[in-house]
Short mmCIF file of C-alpha atoms in Angstrom, two decimals:
data_model
loop_
_atom_site.label_atom_id
_atom_site.label_comp_id
_atom_site.label_asym_id
_atom_site.label_seq_id
_atom_site.Cartn_x
_atom_site.Cartn_y
_atom_site.Cartn_z
CA UNK A 1 97.56 112.31 76.85
CA UNK A 2 97.36 108.66 77.86
CA UNK A 3 100.32 106.69 76.60
CA UNK A 4 102.15 103.61 77.92
CA UNK A 5 104.11 104.50 81.03
CA UNK A 6 107.34 103.06 79.64
CA UNK A 7 107.08 105.22 76.50
CA UNK A 8 106.55 108.40 78.54
CA UNK A 9 109.36 107.54 80.95
CA UNK A 10 111.75 106.93 78.05
CA UNK A 11 110.73 110.26 76.46
CA UNK A 12 111.31 112.13 79.73
CA UNK A 13 114.70 110.49 80.03
CA UNK A 14 115.57 111.65 76.52
CA UNK A 15 114.70 115.28 77.33
CA UNK A 16 118.06 115.83 79.02
CA UNK A 17 119.91 115.23 75.72
CA UNK A 18 117.47 117.13 73.48
CA UNK A 19 118.82 120.07 71.49
CA UNK A 20 116.20 122.03 69.56
CA UNK A 21 118.70 123.29 67.01
CA UNK A 22 120.21 119.86 66.40
CA UNK A 23 117.21 117.57 66.75
CA UNK A 24 114.03 119.36 65.71
CA UNK A 25 114.85 119.69 62.01
CA UNK A 26 115.65 115.97 61.85
CA UNK A 27 112.57 114.89 63.80
CA UNK A 28 110.26 117.10 61.75
CA UNK A 29 112.13 116.35 58.51
CA UNK A 30 112.56 120.04 57.65
CA UNK A 31 115.52 122.08 56.50
CA UNK A 32 114.63 125.14 58.61
CA UNK A 33 113.66 125.35 62.27
CA UNK A 34 109.94 126.09 62.62
CA UNK A 35 108.53 128.53 65.14
CA UNK A 36 107.82 126.95 68.54
CA UNK A 37 104.01 127.13 68.21
CA UNK A 38 104.01 125.67 64.71
CA UNK A 39 106.40 122.93 65.76
CA UNK A 40 104.24 122.03 68.73
CA UNK A 41 101.09 121.72 66.61
CA UNK A 42 102.84 119.60 63.96
CA UNK A 43 104.43 117.35 66.58
CA UNK A 44 101.09 116.84 68.31
CA UNK A 45 99.47 115.81 65.04
CA UNK A 46 102.26 113.39 64.18
CA UNK A 47 102.29 111.91 67.69
CA UNK A 48 98.54 111.29 67.50
CA UNK A 49 98.98 109.49 64.17
CA UNK A 50 101.82 107.41 65.61
CA UNK A 51 99.73 106.49 68.63
CA UNK A 52 96.84 105.40 66.41
CA UNK A 53 99.25 103.21 64.44
CA UNK A 54 100.56 101.75 67.71
CA UNK A 55 97.06 100.97 68.98
CA UNK A 56 96.05 99.44 65.64
CA UNK A 57 99.15 97.23 65.60
CA UNK A 58 100.22 98.49 62.18
CA UNK A 59 103.37 96.94 60.77
CA UNK A 60 104.67 100.38 59.81
CA UNK A 61 104.65 101.61 63.43
CA UNK A 62 108.10 102.55 64.74
CA UNK A 63 108.66 102.78 68.49
CA UNK A 64 111.91 104.68 67.86
CA UNK A 65 110.11 107.28 65.73
CA UNK A 66 107.33 107.59 68.30
CA UNK A 67 109.89 108.12 71.02
CA UNK A 68 111.82 110.83 69.16
CA UNK A 69 108.58 112.66 68.34
CA UNK A 70 107.48 112.43 71.98
CA UNK A 71 110.82 113.80 73.19
CA UNK A 72 110.56 116.73 70.79
CA UNK A 73 106.91 117.28 71.76
CA UNK A 74 107.69 117.40 75.47
CA UNK A 75 110.66 119.71 74.89
CA UNK A 76 108.64 122.08 72.69
CA UNK A 77 105.79 122.15 75.22
CA UNK A 78 108.31 123.02 77.93
CA UNK A 79 109.73 125.78 75.73
CA UNK A 80 106.22 127.16 75.07
CA UNK A 81 105.46 127.25 78.81
CA UNK A 82 108.73 129.08 79.50
CA UNK A 83 108.09 131.68 76.81
CA UNK A 84 104.52 132.23 78.04
CA UNK A 85 105.63 132.74 81.64
CA UNK A 86 108.44 135.07 80.55
CA UNK A 87 106.04 137.26 78.57
CA UNK A 88 103.50 137.44 81.42
#
């Protein structure tokens, strides 16, 4: 994933305050928490769409939205790695 360094640094900084239970439903705009694998796939798809909008210079692009999706994506990827290593 090649993204602007500042965007990635800001997302990594936001990881320390991320709470799956509190934040994921809001970021994904769902009423129920999705399973980690499903959340990761959906977040990856949304992040790719946001990055395309960023690169195209679309007026609807939101840096704040991109950042919150990236934070959730990084946190969910970390959670997936932990669960995979725990089951191995």
